[in-house]
Amino acid sequence: MIEIEFRKVGKSFVDRQTAQARAAVTNVNLSIKSGEVVSIIGPSGCGKSTLLNMGAGLYLPTEGEVFVSGERVTKPVRKVAFMLQKDLLMPWRNIRANVTLGLEIDGMREAERRRIADELLAKCHLKGFEEHYPYQLSGGMRQRAALARTLAVDPQVLLLDEPFSALDAQTKMVLQQDLAKMLYEKKKTALFITHDLVEAIALSDRLLVMSERPGTIVEEIVVDLPFRDNPLERRKLPEIGPLQGRLMELLKVGKETAELH
């Protein structure tokens, strides 16, 4: 089953200074099957985040259509959850209350909200921190809490916009491991944006490479490697190097090193 699909999608924004429309993305065609993890990589400003915003229904396409579970997206979609680089936890709510926010909005009973939150926080290595407030946690711990909040509403599709880019290398790899395991166990569908080429390979079933602005997909690479649920092990495979080299070639990293890390 196709969980999310973009059909000939384009998006333009009006420049406030010139009043002229400028294309962010153009002629994007992609589909992601149920349980699949796909990463999008490309130069800064090529429209990657714009695609995720359209997938969530926060933007409407200027051209083409977006579908989630076969339904055309015309407004924010309940089946889709968004995780960003910033954790955006509410400072006045403790960690459990942050995780249960979406469930509370849905009207779920408090006991069930608490059960779901505590189960996810344990899986995210935050057991014992349920009553703490965001300011009492490290950046990595807050991002784990944000992951738990994202999964708490049981979305069919997760949109992940560089969720680990602000973290140190060691914390990033730990959270990659947590995310990969939970996506695999819960059979979730995910569309992931990252500038980290090895991260993309380690977490994904497929890689989609975008051109410079206006962005469009220029190549698809199938990551036919084991250990999608264990990126630490996948990173050790000898095939990682050639795949990374191919991505660097497509992205012209030699000329644009400052854009990618």
PDB file of C-alpha atoms in Angstrom:
ATOM      1  CA  MET A   1       0.000   0.000   0.000  1.00  0.00           C
ATOM      2  CA  ILE A   2       1.205   3.505  -0.857  1.00  0.00           C
ATOM      3  CA  GLU A   3       1.098   5.671   2.273  1.00  0.00           C
ATOM      4  CA  ILE A   4       2.243   9.010   0.839  1.00  0.00           C
ATOM      5  CA  GLU A   5       2.480  10.127  -2.764  1.00  0.00           C
ATOM      6  CA  PHE A   6       3.451  13.292  -4.633  1.00  0.00           C
ATOM      7  CA  ARG A   7       2.146  13.559  -8.212  1.00  0.00           C
ATOM      8  CA  LYS A   8       3.780  16.195 -10.431  1.00  0.00           C
ATOM      9  CA  VAL A   9       4.011  18.524  -7.446  1.00  0.00           C
ATOM     10  CA  GLY A  10       5.323  22.062  -7.700  1.00  0.00           C
ATOM     11  CA  LYS A  11       5.313  24.880  -5.190  1.00  0.00           C
ATOM     12  CA  SER A  12       5.997  28.586  -5.745  1.00  0.00           C
ATOM     13  CA  PHE A  13       6.178  31.454  -3.279  1.00  0.00           C
ATOM     14  CA  VAL A  14       5.666  35.129  -4.003  1.00  0.00           C
ATOM     15  CA  ASP A  15       8.745  37.278  -3.351  1.00  0.00           C
ATOM     16  CA  ARG A  16       7.557  40.164  -1.163  1.00  0.00           C
ATOM     17  CA  GLN A  17      10.063  42.593  -2.608  1.00  0.00           C
ATOM     18  CA  THR A  18       9.481  41.887  -6.302  1.00  0.00           C
ATOM     19  CA  ALA A  19       5.930  40.466  -6.096  1.00  0.00           C
ATOM     20  CA  GLN A  20       7.080  37.743  -8.473  1.00  0.00           C
ATOM     21  CA  ALA A  21       6.492  34.027  -7.950  1.00  0.00           C
ATOM     22  CA  ARG A  22       9.608  31.941  -7.378  1.00  0.00           C
ATOM     23  CA  ALA A  23       9.519  28.164  -7.679  1.00  0.00           C
ATOM     24  CA  ALA A  24      10.783  26.202  -4.672  1.00  0.00           C
ATOM     25  CA  VAL A  25      10.146  22.728  -6.115  1.00  0.00           C
ATOM     26  CA  THR A  26       8.956  21.533  -9.494  1.00  0.00           C
ATOM     27  CA  ASN A  27       7.623  18.308 -11.019  1.00  0.00           C
ATOM     28  CA  VAL A  28       8.206  16.133  -7.956  1.00  0.00           C
ATOM     29  CA  ASN A  29       6.959  12.572  -8.287  1.00  0.00           C
ATOM     30  CA  LEU A  30       7.489  10.132  -5.439  1.00  0.00           C
ATOM     31  CA  SER A  31       5.638   7.436  -3.565  1.00  0.00           C
ATOM     32  CA  ILE A  32       6.449   5.680  -0.311  1.00  0.00           C
ATOM     33  CA  LYS A  33       5.042   2.283   0.612  1.00  0.00           C
ATOM     34  CA  SER A  34       3.734   1.300   4.020  1.00  0.00           C
ATOM     35  CA  GLY A  35       6.605   0.565   6.412  1.00  0.00           C
ATOM     36  CA  GLU A  36       9.236   2.116   4.151  1.00  0.00           C
ATOM     37  CA  VAL A  37      11.798   4.716   5.246  1.00  0.00           C
ATOM     38  CA  VAL A  38      12.938   7.124   2.529  1.00  0.00           C
ATOM     39  CA  SER A  39      15.495   9.904   2.898  1.00  0.00           C
ATOM     40  CA  ILE A  40      15.660  13.057   0.803  1.00  0.00           C
ATOM     41  CA  ILE A  41      19.024  14.748   0.388  1.00  0.00           C
ATOM     42  CA  GLY A  42      20.013  17.755  -1.652  1.00  0.00           C
ATOM     43  CA  PRO A  43      21.624  21.208  -1.542  1.00  0.00           C
ATOM     44  CA  SER A  44      20.429  23.722   1.025  1.00  0.00           C
ATOM     45  CA  GLY A  45      17.435  25.661  -0.274  1.00  0.00           C
ATOM     46  CA  CYS A  46      16.350  23.017  -2.798  1.00  0.00           C
ATOM     47  CA  GLY A  47      12.869  22.638  -1.275  1.00  0.00           C
ATOM     48  CA  LYS A  48      13.220  19.557   0.926  1.00  0.00           C
ATOM     49  CA  SER A  49      11.350  21.099   3.864  1.00  0.00           C
ATOM     50  CA  THR A  50       8.745  22.479   1.472  1.00  0.00           C
ATOM     51  CA  LEU A  51       7.938  18.914   0.431  1.00  0.00           C
ATOM     52  CA  LEU A  52       7.449  17.848   4.042  1.00  0.00           C
ATOM     53  CA  ASN A  53       5.195  20.825   4.722  1.00  0.00           C
ATOM     54  CA  MET A  54       3.037  19.838   1.757  1.00  0.00           C
ATOM     55  CA  GLY A  55       2.996  16.220   2.955  1.00  0.00           C
ATOM     56  CA  ALA A  56       1.655  17.398   6.299  1.00  0.00           C
ATOM     57  CA  GLY A  57      -0.922  19.674   4.670  1.00  0.00           C
ATOM     58  CA  LEU A  58       0.674  22.852   6.022  1.00  0.00           C
ATOM     59  CA  TYR A  59       1.245  24.100   2.462  1.00  0.00           C
ATOM     60  CA  LEU A  60      -0.870  23.314  -0.557  1.00  0.00           C
ATOM     61  CA  PRO A  61       0.918  22.626  -3.861  1.00  0.00           C
ATOM     62  CA  THR A  62       0.843  25.268  -6.554  1.00  0.00           C
ATOM     63  CA  GLU A  63       0.794  22.412  -9.054  1.00  0.00           C
ATOM     64  CA  GLY A  64       0.042  18.717  -8.745  1.00  0.00           C
ATOM     65  CA  GLU A  65      -1.383  16.761  -5.832  1.00  0.00           C
ATOM     66  CA  VAL A  66      -0.269  15.079  -2.598  1.00  0.00           C
ATOM     67  CA  PHE A  67      -1.998  11.968  -1.242  1.00  0.00           C
ATOM     68  CA  VAL A  68      -1.814  10.264   2.153  1.00  0.00           C
ATOM     69  CA  SER A  69      -3.311   6.766   2.336  1.00  0.00           C
ATOM     70  CA  GLY A  70      -5.025   7.423  -0.982  1.00  0.00           C
ATOM     71  CA  GLU A  71      -6.738  10.631   0.171  1.00  0.00           C
ATOM     72  CA  ARG A  72      -5.845  13.970  -1.404  1.00  0.00           C
ATOM     73  CA  VAL A  73      -4.238  16.352   1.082  1.00  0.00           C
ATOM     74  CA  THR A  74      -6.112  19.667   1.319  1.00  0.00           C
ATOM     75  CA  LYS A  75      -5.481  20.517   5.004  1.00  0.00           C
ATOM     76  CA  PRO A  76      -3.382  19.275   7.950  1.00  0.00           C
ATOM     77  CA  VAL A  77      -3.551  15.490   8.096  1.00  0.00           C
ATOM     78  CA  ARG A  78      -4.283  13.592  11.318  1.00  0.00           C
ATOM     79  CA  LYS A  79      -2.431  10.506  10.038  1.00  0.00           C
ATOM     80  CA  VAL A  80       0.825  12.441   9.671  1.00  0.00           C
ATOM     81  CA  ALA A  81       3.224  13.497  12.456  1.00  0.00           C
ATOM     82  CA  PHE A  82       6.064  16.003  12.067  1.00  0.00           C
ATOM     83  CA  MET A  83       9.369  15.992  13.971  1.00  0.00           C
ATOM     84  CA  LEU A  84      11.708  18.968  13.582  1.00  0.00           C
ATOM     85  CA  GLN A  85      15.285  19.878  14.418  1.00  0.00           C
ATOM     86  CA  LYS A  86      14.062  21.791  17.494  1.00  0.00           C
ATOM     87  CA  ASP A  87      12.236  19.748  20.113  1.00  0.00           C
ATOM     88  CA  LEU A  88       9.607  22.507  20.704  1.00  0.00           C
ATOM     89  CA  LEU A  89       8.655  21.031  24.084  1.00  0.00           C
ATOM     90  CA  MET A  90       6.354  23.214  26.163  1.00  0.00           C
ATOM     91  CA  PRO A  91       8.439  24.478  29.108  1.00  0.00           C
ATOM     92  CA  TRP A  92       5.463  24.663  31.497  1.00  0.00           C
ATOM     93  CA  ARG A  93       4.555  20.981  31.015  1.00  0.00           C
ATOM     94  CA  ASN A  94       6.581  18.103  32.394  1.00  0.00           C
ATOM     95  CA  ILE A  95       7.947  15.496  30.002  1.00  0.00           C
ATOM     96  CA  ARG A  96       5.021  13.104  30.380  1.00  0.00           C
ATOM     97  CA  ALA A  97       2.544  15.946  29.810  1.00  0.00           C
ATOM     98  CA  ASN A  98       4.467  17.011  26.700  1.00  0.00           C
ATOM     99  CA  VAL A  99       4.322  13.484  25.287  1.00  0.00           C
ATOM    100  CA  THR A 100       0.586  13.175  25.963  1.00  0.00           C
ATOM    101  CA  LEU A 101      -0.357  16.525  24.413  1.00  0.00           C
ATOM    102  CA  GLY A 102      -1.699  15.095  21.141  1.00  0.00           C
ATOM    103  CA  LEU A 103      -3.598  12.360  22.981  1.00  0.00           C
ATOM    104  CA  GLU A 104      -5.109  14.950  25.305  1.00  0.00           C
ATOM    105  CA  ILE A 105      -6.285  16.992  22.322  1.00  0.00           C
ATOM    106  CA  ASP A 106      -7.864  13.808  20.919  1.00  0.00           C
ATOM    107  CA  GLY A 107      -9.832  13.350  24.149  1.00  0.00           C
ATOM    108  CA  MET A 108      -8.151  10.154  25.351  1.00  0.00           C
ATOM    109  CA  ARG A 109      -8.624   9.256  29.019  1.00  0.00           C
ATOM    110  CA  GLU A 110      -5.834  10.290  31.365  1.00  0.00           C
ATOM    111  CA  ALA A 111      -4.961   6.751  32.497  1.00  0.00           C
ATOM    112  CA  GLU A 112      -4.517   5.571  28.901  1.00  0.00           C
ATOM    113  CA  ARG A 113      -2.526   8.692  27.989  1.00  0.00           C
ATOM    114  CA  ARG A 114      -0.222   8.046  30.914  1.00  0.00           C
ATOM    115  CA  ARG A 115       0.249   4.373  29.988  1.00  0.00           C
ATOM    116  CA  ILE A 116       1.202   5.209  26.392  1.00  0.00           C
ATOM    117  CA  ALA A 117       3.553   8.016  27.409  1.00  0.00           C
ATOM    118  CA  ASP A 118       5.351   5.975  30.064  1.00  0.00           C
ATOM    119  CA  GLU A 119       5.782   3.051  27.664  1.00  0.00           C
ATOM    120  CA  LEU A 120       7.291   5.282  24.969  1.00  0.00           C
ATOM    121  CA  LEU A 121       9.489   7.188  27.409  1.00  0.00           C
ATOM    122  CA  ALA A 122      10.892   3.881  28.650  1.00  0.00           C
ATOM    123  CA  LYS A 123      11.676   2.854  25.060  1.00  0.00           C
ATOM    124  CA  CYS A 124      13.358   6.218  24.540  1.00  0.00           C
ATOM    125  CA  HIS A 125      15.543   5.688  27.641  1.00  0.00           C
ATOM    126  CA  LEU A 126      13.725   8.347  29.663  1.00  0.00           C
ATOM    127  CA  LYS A 127      12.238   6.174  32.388  1.00  0.00           C
ATOM    128  CA  GLY A 128      12.471   8.084  35.651  1.00  0.00           C
ATOM    129  CA  PHE A 129      12.319  11.480  33.930  1.00  0.00           C
ATOM    130  CA  GLU A 130       8.555  11.587  33.393  1.00  0.00           C
ATOM    131  CA  GLU A 131       8.026  14.349  35.974  1.00  0.00           C
ATOM    132  CA  HIS A 132      11.040  16.428  34.928  1.00  0.00           C
ATOM    133  CA  TYR A 133      10.658  19.639  32.929  1.00  0.00           C
ATOM    134  CA  PRO A 134      12.405  20.357  29.619  1.00  0.00           C
ATOM    135  CA  TYR A 135      14.967  22.726  31.182  1.00  0.00           C
ATOM    136  CA  GLN A 136      16.148  19.852  33.406  1.00  0.00           C
ATOM    137  CA  LEU A 137      17.069  17.632  30.430  1.00  0.00           C
ATOM    138  CA  SER A 138      19.982  17.663  28.012  1.00  0.00           C
ATOM    139  CA  GLY A 139      19.458  18.399  24.321  1.00  0.00           C
ATOM    140  CA  GLY A 140      19.588  14.717  23.447  1.00  0.00           C
ATOM    141  CA  MET A 141      17.075  13.817  26.155  1.00  0.00           C
ATOM    142  CA  ARG A 142      14.696  16.536  24.997  1.00  0.00           C
ATOM    143  CA  GLN A 143      14.909  15.218  21.445  1.00  0.00           C
ATOM    144  CA  ARG A 144      14.119  11.717  22.740  1.00  0.00           C
ATOM    145  CA  ALA A 145      11.051  13.185  24.414  1.00  0.00           C
ATOM    146  CA  ALA A 146      10.096  14.847  21.124  1.00  0.00           C
ATOM    147  CA  LEU A 147      10.399  11.458  19.400  1.00  0.00           C
ATOM    148  CA  ALA A 148       8.143   9.885  22.021  1.00  0.00           C
ATOM    149  CA  ARG A 149       5.602  12.694  21.521  1.00  0.00           C
ATOM    150  CA  THR A 150       5.692  12.133  17.755  1.00  0.00           C
ATOM    151  CA  LEU A 151       5.043   8.402  18.120  1.00  0.00           C
ATOM    152  CA  ALA A 152       2.419   8.776  20.862  1.00  0.00           C
ATOM    153  CA  VAL A 153      -0.347   9.764  18.434  1.00  0.00           C
ATOM    154  CA  ASP A 154       0.351   6.573  16.442  1.00  0.00           C
ATOM    155  CA  PRO A 155       0.720   8.275  13.032  1.00  0.00           C
ATOM    156  CA  GLN A 156       0.740   6.322   9.801  1.00  0.00           C
ATOM    157  CA  VAL A 157       3.418   8.604   8.320  1.00  0.00           C
ATOM    158  CA  LEU A 158       6.296  10.351  10.083  1.00  0.00           C
ATOM    159  CA  LEU A 159       7.910  13.400   8.505  1.00  0.00           C
ATOM    160  CA  LEU A 160      11.357  14.036   9.987  1.00  0.00           C
ATOM    161  CA  ASP A 161      13.126  17.291   9.151  1.00  0.00           C
ATOM    162  CA  GLU A 162      16.772  16.973  10.247  1.00  0.00           C
ATOM    163  CA  PRO A 163      15.728  15.904  13.776  1.00  0.00           C
ATOM    164  CA  PHE A 164      19.279  15.120  14.933  1.00  0.00           C
ATOM    165  CA  SER A 165      21.345  17.779  13.168  1.00  0.00           C
ATOM    166  CA  ALA A 166      21.861  19.930  16.284  1.00  0.00           C
ATOM    167  CA  LEU A 167      23.195  17.059  18.401  1.00  0.00           C
ATOM    168  CA  ASP A 168      26.750  15.882  18.973  1.00  0.00           C
ATOM    169  CA  ALA A 169      27.922  12.854  16.988  1.00  0.00           C
ATOM    170  CA  GLN A 170      27.620  10.300  19.802  1.00  0.00           C
ATOM    171  CA  THR A 171      24.139  11.405  20.890  1.00  0.00           C
ATOM    172  CA  LYS A 172      23.052  11.497  17.256  1.00  0.00           C
ATOM    173  CA  MET A 173      24.023   7.847  16.701  1.00  0.00           C
ATOM    174  CA  VAL A 174      22.197   6.745  19.865  1.00  0.00           C
ATOM    175  CA  LEU A 175      19.015   8.502  18.742  1.00  0.00           C
ATOM    176  CA  GLN A 176      19.360   7.103  15.215  1.00  0.00           C
ATOM    177  CA  GLN A 177      19.420   3.659  16.790  1.00  0.00           C
ATOM    178  CA  ASP A 178      16.306   4.388  18.876  1.00  0.00           C
ATOM    179  CA  LEU A 179      14.433   5.802  15.897  1.00  0.00           C
ATOM    180  CA  ALA A 180      15.366   2.974  13.531  1.00  0.00           C
ATOM    181  CA  LYS A 181      14.331   0.305  16.012  1.00  0.00           C
ATOM    182  CA  MET A 182      10.957   1.902  16.718  1.00  0.00           C
ATOM    183  CA  LEU A 183      10.181   2.549  13.051  1.00  0.00           C
ATOM    184  CA  TYR A 184      11.023  -1.083  12.264  1.00  0.00           C
ATOM    185  CA  GLU A 185       9.101  -2.586  15.189  1.00  0.00           C
ATOM    186  CA  LYS A 186       5.996  -0.455  14.649  1.00  0.00           C
ATOM    187  CA  LYS A 187       6.208  -0.756  10.840  1.00  0.00           C
ATOM    188  CA  LYS A 188       5.942   3.010  10.425  1.00  0.00           C
ATOM    189  CA  THR A 189       6.351   4.884   7.153  1.00  0.00           C
ATOM    190  CA  ALA A 190       8.818   7.766   7.250  1.00  0.00           C
ATOM    191  CA  LEU A 191      10.101  10.526   4.992  1.00  0.00           C
ATOM    192  CA  PHE A 192      13.395  11.812   6.371  1.00  0.00           C
ATOM    193  CA  ILE A 193      15.421  14.918   5.508  1.00  0.00           C
ATOM    194  CA  THR A 194      19.108  15.028   6.352  1.00  0.00           C
ATOM    195  CA  HIS A 195      22.358  16.573   5.153  1.00  0.00           C
ATOM    196  CA  ASP A 196      24.303  13.712   6.757  1.00  0.00           C
ATOM    197  CA  LEU A 197      24.957  11.245   3.942  1.00  0.00           C
ATOM    198  CA  VAL A 198      25.919   8.314   6.175  1.00  0.00           C
ATOM    199  CA  GLU A 199      22.871   8.933   8.365  1.00  0.00           C
ATOM    200  CA  ALA A 200      20.657   8.748   5.272  1.00  0.00           C
ATOM    201  CA  ILE A 201      22.210   5.452   4.174  1.00  0.00           C
ATOM    202  CA  ALA A 202      22.108   3.973   7.680  1.00  0.00           C
ATOM    203  CA  LEU A 203      18.399   4.662   8.232  1.00  0.00           C
ATOM    204  CA  SER A 204      16.791   4.247   4.817  1.00  0.00           C
ATOM    205  CA  ASP A 205      15.351   1.793   2.331  1.00  0.00           C
ATOM    206  CA  ARG A 206      15.733   4.352  -0.468  1.00  0.00           C
ATOM    207  CA  LEU A 207      17.481   7.659  -1.065  1.00  0.00           C
ATOM    208  CA  LEU A 208      16.060  10.452  -3.208  1.00  0.00           C
ATOM    209  CA  VAL A 209      18.520  13.066  -4.446  1.00  0.00           C
ATOM    210  CA  MET A 210      17.226  16.539  -5.306  1.00  0.00           C
ATOM    211  CA  SER A 211      18.647  19.156  -7.622  1.00  0.00           C
ATOM    212  CA  GLU A 212      19.332  22.770  -6.767  1.00  0.00           C
ATOM    213  CA  ARG A 213      16.376  25.164  -6.543  1.00  0.00           C
ATOM    214  CA  PRO A 214      13.819  24.762  -7.945  1.00  0.00           C
ATOM    215  CA  GLY A 215      14.238  21.280  -6.561  1.00  0.00           C
ATOM    216  CA  THR A 216      13.234  18.131  -8.344  1.00  0.00           C
ATOM    217  CA  ILE A 217      14.246  14.525  -7.849  1.00  0.00           C
ATOM    218  CA  VAL A 218      17.211  13.679 -10.067  1.00  0.00           C
ATOM    219  CA  GLU A 219      18.038  10.183  -8.848  1.00  0.00           C
ATOM    220  CA  GLU A 220      16.683   7.371  -6.714  1.00  0.00           C
ATOM    221  CA  ILE A 221      19.044   4.933  -5.001  1.00  0.00           C
ATOM    222  CA  VAL A 222      17.821   1.706  -3.407  1.00  0.00           C
ATOM    223  CA  VAL A 223      19.721   0.877  -0.215  1.00  0.00           C
ATOM    224  CA  ASP A 224      19.735  -2.916  -0.529  1.00  0.00           C
ATOM    225  CA  LEU A 225      21.562  -3.555   2.753  1.00  0.00           C
ATOM    226  CA  PRO A 226      20.713  -5.431   5.972  1.00  0.00           C
ATOM    227  CA  PHE A 227      20.309  -3.898   9.433  1.00  0.00           C
ATOM    228  CA  ARG A 228      17.773  -1.188   8.653  1.00  0.00           C
ATOM    229  CA  ASP A 229      16.687  -1.634  12.278  1.00  0.00           C
ATOM    230  CA  ASN A 230      20.288  -1.352  13.477  1.00  0.00           C
ATOM    231  CA  PRO A 231      22.121   1.595  11.898  1.00  0.00           C
ATOM    232  CA  LEU A 232      25.180   1.071  14.103  1.00  0.00           C
ATOM    233  CA  GLU A 233      25.710  -2.289  12.418  1.00  0.00           C
ATOM    234  CA  ARG A 234      24.812  -1.000   8.972  1.00  0.00           C
ATOM    235  CA  ARG A 235      27.471   1.719   9.289  1.00  0.00           C
ATOM    236  CA  LYS A 236      30.120  -1.027   9.500  1.00  0.00           C
ATOM    237  CA  LEU A 237      29.246  -2.561   6.124  1.00  0.00           C
ATOM    238  CA  PRO A 238      31.798  -2.076   3.305  1.00  0.00           C
ATOM    239  CA  GLU A 239      29.030  -1.042   0.896  1.00  0.00           C
ATOM    240  CA  ILE A 240      28.526   2.221   2.818  1.00  0.00           C
ATOM    241  CA  GLY A 241      31.624   3.820   1.251  1.00  0.00           C
ATOM    242  CA  PRO A 242      30.604   3.388  -2.414  1.00  0.00           C
ATOM    243  CA  LEU A 243      27.069   4.584  -1.680  1.00  0.00           C
ATOM    244  CA  GLN A 244      28.406   7.668   0.068  1.00  0.00           C
ATOM    245  CA  GLY A 245      30.751   8.278  -2.846  1.00  0.00           C
ATOM    246  CA  ARG A 246      27.864   8.111  -5.300  1.00  0.00           C
ATOM    247  CA  LEU A 247      25.889  10.629  -3.275  1.00  0.00           C
ATOM    248  CA  MET A 248      28.874  12.964  -3.076  1.00  0.00           C
ATOM    249  CA  GLU A 249      29.235  12.740  -6.839  1.00  0.00           C
ATOM    250  CA  LEU A 250      25.568  13.564  -7.401  1.00  0.00           C
ATOM    251  CA  LEU A 251      25.707  16.460  -4.966  1.00  0.00           C
ATOM    252  CA  LYS A 252      29.032  17.763  -6.306  1.00  0.00           C
ATOM    253  CA  VAL A 253      30.386  17.852  -2.778  1.00  0.00           C
ATOM    254  CA  GLY A 254      33.835  18.834  -3.955  1.00  0.00           C
ATOM    255  CA  LYS A 255      32.422  22.187  -5.060  1.00  0.00           C
ATOM    256  CA  GLU A 256      29.803  22.636  -2.380  1.00  0.00           C
ATOM    257  CA  THR A 257      31.341  21.170   0.759  1.00  0.00           C
ATOM    258  CA  ALA A 258      30.040  24.024   2.864  1.00  0.00           C
ATOM    259  CA  GLU A 259      26.467  23.028   2.034  1.00  0.00           C
ATOM    260  CA  LEU A 260      26.759  19.473   3.338  1.00  0.00           C
ATOM    261  CA  HIS A 261      28.142  17.882   6.473  1.00  0.00           C
TER     262      HIS A 261
END
